PDB file of C-alpha atoms in Angstrom:
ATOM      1  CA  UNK F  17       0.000   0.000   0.000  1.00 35.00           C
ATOM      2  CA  UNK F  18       1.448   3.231  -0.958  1.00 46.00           C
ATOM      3  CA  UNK F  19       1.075   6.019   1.331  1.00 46.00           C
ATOM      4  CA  UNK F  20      -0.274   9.415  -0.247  1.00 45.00           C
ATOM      5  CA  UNK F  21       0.752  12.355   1.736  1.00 51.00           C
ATOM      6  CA  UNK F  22      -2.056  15.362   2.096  1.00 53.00           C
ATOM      7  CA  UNK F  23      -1.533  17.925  -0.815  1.00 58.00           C
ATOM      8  CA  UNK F  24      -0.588  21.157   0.310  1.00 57.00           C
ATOM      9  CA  UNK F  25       0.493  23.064  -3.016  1.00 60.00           C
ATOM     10  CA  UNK F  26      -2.389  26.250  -3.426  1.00 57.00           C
ATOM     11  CA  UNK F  27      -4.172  24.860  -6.491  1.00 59.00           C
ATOM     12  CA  UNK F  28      -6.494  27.888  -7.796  1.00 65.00           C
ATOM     13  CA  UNK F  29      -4.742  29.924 -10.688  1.00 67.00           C
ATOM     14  CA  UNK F  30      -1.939  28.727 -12.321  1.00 70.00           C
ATOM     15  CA  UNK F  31       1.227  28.705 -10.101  1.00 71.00           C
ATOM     16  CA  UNK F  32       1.104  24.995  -9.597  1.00 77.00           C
ATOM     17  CA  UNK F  33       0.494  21.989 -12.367  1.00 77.00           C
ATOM     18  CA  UNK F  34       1.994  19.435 -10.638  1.00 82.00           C
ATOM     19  CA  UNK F  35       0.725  16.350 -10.232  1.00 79.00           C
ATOM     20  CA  UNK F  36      -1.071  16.151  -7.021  1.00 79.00           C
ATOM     21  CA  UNK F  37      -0.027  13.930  -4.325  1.00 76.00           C
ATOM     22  CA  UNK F  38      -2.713  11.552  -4.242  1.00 76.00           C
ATOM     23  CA  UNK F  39      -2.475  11.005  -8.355  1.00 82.00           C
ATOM     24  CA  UNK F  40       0.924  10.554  -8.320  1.00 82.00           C
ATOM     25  CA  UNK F  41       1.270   6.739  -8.078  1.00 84.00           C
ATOM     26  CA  UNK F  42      -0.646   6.128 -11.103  1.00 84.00           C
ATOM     27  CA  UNK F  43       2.718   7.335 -12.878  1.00 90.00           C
ATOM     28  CA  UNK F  44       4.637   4.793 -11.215  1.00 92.00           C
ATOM     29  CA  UNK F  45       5.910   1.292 -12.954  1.00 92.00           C
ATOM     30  CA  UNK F  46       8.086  -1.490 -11.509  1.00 93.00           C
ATOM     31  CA  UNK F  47       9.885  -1.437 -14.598  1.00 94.00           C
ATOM     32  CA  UNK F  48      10.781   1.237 -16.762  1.00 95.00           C
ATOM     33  CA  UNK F  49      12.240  -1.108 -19.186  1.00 96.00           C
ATOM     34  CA  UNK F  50       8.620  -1.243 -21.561  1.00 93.00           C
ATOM     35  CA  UNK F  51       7.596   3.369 -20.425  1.00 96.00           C
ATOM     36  CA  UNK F  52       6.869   4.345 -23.861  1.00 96.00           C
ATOM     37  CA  UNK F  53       9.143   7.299 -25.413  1.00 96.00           C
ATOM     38  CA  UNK F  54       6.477   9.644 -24.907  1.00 97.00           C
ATOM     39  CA  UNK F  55       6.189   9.935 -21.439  1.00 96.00           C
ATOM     40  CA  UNK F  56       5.268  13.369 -19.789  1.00 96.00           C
ATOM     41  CA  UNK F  57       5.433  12.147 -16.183  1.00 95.00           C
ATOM     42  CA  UNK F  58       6.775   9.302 -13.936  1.00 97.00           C
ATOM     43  CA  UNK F  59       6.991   8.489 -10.697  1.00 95.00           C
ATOM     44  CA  UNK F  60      10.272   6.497  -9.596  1.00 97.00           C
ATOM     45  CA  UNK F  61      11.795   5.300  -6.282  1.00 96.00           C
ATOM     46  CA  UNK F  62      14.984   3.384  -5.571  1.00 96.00           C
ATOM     47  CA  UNK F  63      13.769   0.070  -6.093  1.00 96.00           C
ATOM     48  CA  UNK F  64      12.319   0.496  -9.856  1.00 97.00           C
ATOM     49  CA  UNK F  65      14.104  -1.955 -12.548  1.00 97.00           C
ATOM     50  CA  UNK F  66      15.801  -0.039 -15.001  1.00 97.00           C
ATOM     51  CA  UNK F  67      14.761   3.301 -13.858  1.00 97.00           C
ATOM     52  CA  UNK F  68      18.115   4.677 -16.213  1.00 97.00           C
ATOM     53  CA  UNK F  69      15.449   4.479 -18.739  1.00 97.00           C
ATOM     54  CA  UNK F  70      13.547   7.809 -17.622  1.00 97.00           C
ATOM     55  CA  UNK F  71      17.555   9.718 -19.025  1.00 97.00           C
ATOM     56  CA  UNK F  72      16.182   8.705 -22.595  1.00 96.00           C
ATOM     57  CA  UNK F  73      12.946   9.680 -22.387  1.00 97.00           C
ATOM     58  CA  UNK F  74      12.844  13.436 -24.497  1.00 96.00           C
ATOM     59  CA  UNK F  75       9.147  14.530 -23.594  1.00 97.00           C
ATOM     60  CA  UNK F  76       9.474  13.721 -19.452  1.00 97.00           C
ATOM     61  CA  UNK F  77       8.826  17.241 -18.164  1.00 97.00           C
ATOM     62  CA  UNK F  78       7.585  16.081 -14.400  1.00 96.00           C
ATOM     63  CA  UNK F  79       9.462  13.688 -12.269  1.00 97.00           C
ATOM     64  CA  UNK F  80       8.658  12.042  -8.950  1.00 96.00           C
ATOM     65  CA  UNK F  81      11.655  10.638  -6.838  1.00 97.00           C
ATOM     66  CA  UNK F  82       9.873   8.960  -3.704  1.00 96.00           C
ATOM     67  CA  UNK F  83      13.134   7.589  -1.483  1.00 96.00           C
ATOM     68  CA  UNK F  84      15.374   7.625  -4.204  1.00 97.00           C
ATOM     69  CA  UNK F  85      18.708   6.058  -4.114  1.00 96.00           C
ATOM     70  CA  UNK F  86      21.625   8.268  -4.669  1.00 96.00           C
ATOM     71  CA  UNK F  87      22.696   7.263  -7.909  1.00 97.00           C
ATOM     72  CA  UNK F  88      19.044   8.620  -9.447  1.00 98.00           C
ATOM     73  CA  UNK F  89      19.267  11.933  -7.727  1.00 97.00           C
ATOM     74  CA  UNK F  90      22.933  12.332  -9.408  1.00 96.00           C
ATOM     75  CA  UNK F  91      21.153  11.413 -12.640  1.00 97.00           C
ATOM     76  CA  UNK F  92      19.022  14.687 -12.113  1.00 97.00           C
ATOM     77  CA  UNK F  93      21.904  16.419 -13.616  1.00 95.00           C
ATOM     78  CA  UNK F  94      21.341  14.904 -17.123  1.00 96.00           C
ATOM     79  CA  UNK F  95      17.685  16.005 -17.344  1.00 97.00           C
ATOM     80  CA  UNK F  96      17.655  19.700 -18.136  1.00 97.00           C
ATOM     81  CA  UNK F  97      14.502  19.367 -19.986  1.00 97.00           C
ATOM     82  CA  UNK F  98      12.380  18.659 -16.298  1.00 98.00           C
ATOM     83  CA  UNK F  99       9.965  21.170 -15.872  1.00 97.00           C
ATOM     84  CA  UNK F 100       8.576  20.300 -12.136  1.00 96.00           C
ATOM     85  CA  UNK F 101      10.440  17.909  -9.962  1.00 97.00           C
ATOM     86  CA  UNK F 102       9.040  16.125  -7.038  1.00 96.00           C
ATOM     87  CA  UNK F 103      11.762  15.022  -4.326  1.00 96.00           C
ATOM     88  CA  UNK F 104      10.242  12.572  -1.428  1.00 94.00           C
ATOM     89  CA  UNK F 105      11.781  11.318   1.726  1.00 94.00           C
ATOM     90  CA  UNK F 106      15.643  11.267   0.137  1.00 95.00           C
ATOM     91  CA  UNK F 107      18.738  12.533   1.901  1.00 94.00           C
ATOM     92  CA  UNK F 108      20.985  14.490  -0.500  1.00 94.00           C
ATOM     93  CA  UNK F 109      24.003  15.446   0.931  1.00 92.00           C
ATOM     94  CA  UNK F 110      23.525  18.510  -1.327  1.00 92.00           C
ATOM     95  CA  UNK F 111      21.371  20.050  -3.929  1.00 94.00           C
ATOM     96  CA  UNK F 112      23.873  20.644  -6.519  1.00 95.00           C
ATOM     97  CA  UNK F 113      22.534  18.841  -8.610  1.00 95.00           C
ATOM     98  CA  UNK F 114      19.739  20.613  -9.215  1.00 96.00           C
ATOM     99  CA  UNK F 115      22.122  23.437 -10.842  1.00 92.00           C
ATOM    100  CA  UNK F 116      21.438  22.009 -14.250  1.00 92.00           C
ATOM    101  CA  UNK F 117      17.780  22.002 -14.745  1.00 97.00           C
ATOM    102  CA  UNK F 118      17.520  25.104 -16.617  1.00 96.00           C
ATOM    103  CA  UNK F 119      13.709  24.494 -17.240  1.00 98.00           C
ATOM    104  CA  UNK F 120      12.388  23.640 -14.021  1.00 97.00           C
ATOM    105  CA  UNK F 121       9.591  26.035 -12.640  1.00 94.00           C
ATOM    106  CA  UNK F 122       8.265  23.427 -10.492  1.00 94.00           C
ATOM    107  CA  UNK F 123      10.405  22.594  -7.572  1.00 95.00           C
ATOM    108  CA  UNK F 124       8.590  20.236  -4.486  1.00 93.00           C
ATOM    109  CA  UNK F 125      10.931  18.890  -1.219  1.00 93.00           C
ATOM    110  CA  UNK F 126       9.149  16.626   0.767  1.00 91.00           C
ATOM    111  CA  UNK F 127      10.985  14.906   3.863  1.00 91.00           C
ATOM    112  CA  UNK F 128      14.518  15.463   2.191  1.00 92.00           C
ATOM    113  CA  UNK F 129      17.455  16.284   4.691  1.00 89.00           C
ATOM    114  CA  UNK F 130      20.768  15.546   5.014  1.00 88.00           C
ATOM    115  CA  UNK F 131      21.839  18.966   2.971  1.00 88.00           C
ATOM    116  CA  UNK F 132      21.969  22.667   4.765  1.00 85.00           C
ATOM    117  CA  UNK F 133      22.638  24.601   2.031  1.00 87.00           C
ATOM    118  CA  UNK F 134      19.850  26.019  -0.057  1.00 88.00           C
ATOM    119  CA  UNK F 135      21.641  28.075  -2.726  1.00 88.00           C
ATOM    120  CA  UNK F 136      21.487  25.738  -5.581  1.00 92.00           C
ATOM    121  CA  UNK F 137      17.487  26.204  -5.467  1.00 92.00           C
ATOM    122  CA  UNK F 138      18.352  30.160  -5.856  1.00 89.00           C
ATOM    123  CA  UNK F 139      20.405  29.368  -8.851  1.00 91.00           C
ATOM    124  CA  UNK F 140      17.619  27.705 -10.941  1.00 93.00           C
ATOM    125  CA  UNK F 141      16.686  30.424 -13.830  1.00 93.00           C
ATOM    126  CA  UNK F 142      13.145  29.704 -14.609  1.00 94.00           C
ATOM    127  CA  UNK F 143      11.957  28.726 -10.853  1.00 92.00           C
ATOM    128  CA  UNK F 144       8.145  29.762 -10.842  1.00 89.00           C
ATOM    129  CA  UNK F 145       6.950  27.761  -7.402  1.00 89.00           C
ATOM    130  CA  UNK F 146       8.572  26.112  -4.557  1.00 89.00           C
ATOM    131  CA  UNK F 147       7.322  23.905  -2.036  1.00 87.00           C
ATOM    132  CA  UNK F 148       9.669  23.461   0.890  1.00 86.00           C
ATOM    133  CA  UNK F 149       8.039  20.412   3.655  1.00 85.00           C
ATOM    134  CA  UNK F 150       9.671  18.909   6.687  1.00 84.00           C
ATOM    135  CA  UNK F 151      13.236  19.944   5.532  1.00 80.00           C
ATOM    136  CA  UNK F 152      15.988  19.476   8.366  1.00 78.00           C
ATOM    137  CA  UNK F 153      19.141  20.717   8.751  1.00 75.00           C
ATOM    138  CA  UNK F 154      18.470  24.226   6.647  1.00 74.00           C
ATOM    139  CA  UNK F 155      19.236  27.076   9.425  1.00 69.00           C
ATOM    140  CA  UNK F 156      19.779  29.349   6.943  1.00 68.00           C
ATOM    141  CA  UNK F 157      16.862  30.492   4.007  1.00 68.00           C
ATOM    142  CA  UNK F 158      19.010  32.890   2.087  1.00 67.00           C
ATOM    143  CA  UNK F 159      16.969  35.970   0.272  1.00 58.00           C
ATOM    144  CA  UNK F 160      17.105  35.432  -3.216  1.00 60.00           C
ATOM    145  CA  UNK F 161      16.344  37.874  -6.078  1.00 59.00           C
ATOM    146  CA  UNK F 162      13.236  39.462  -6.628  1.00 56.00           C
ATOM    147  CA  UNK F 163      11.377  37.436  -9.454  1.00 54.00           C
ATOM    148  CA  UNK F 164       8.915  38.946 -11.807  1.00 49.00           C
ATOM    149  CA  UNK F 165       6.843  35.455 -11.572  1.00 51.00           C
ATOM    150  CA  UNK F 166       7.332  34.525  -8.365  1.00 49.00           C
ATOM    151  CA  UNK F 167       4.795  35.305  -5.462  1.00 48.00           C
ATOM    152  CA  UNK F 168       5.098  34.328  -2.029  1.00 46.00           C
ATOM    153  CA  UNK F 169       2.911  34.381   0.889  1.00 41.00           C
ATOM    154  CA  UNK F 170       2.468  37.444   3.094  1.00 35.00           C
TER     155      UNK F 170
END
């Protein structure tokens, strides 16, 4: 039984197009050896056979890592065409590797610690929405630059 955590991205407008929590398990295979080229969106954890097999896929634009193993979150780097990126219970020792995905406006961190430096999230060009959940170890939540898309809470 999968657990779905509650969903707390503010739906109305258009900041967030995410796939909600609950929904996101229906883009999840055992094996990505058979995901057809086209896919838009997959989910993936550390267990998945040949989960390599989402770095060829040209049209994935939203990606799910639920307790990924290292190795996949290393792989991030080699996806620069990701658009929103989920990242669930995982402990990075950094997010460098986030640094490459030049096309992300999407960004959600659920239960990831292990990292204390949030700079690499600052770096990220087309950032529209970030959700930041249960982080640990982050003292420090740096002021970035104004964005002309970007609204935050008051």
């Amino acid at each position: 039984m999968k657990h779905h955590f509650a969903d707390f991205l503010d739906r109305p407008g258009d900041t967030w197009t995410i796939t909600p929590n609950a929904q996101r398990w229906s883009c999840h295979v055992d094996d990505l050896a058979g995901v057809p080229q086209d896919t838009e969106r997959l989910t993936v954890t550390a267990g998945d056979r040949n989960w390599q097999r989402m770095l060829r896929l040209p049209q994935l634009r939203e990606l799910t890592l639920h307790e990924p193993g290292q190795d996949q979150l290393l792989a991030l780097a080699q996806m620069p065409q990701l658009t929103a990126l989920c990242i669930s219970h995982a402990r990075p020792a950094s997010l460098a590797m986030l640094e490459g995905l030049s096309a992300l406006r999407e960004l959600v961190l659920e239960y990831v610690s292990g990292f204390n430096d949030l700079s690499p999230v600052g770096r990220l060009p087309a950032l529209h929405a970030l959700h930041l959940e249960n982080l640990r170890r982050v003292s420090d939540f740096p002021v970035w630059p104004a964005r002309p898309r970007c609204a935050a809470w008051p």
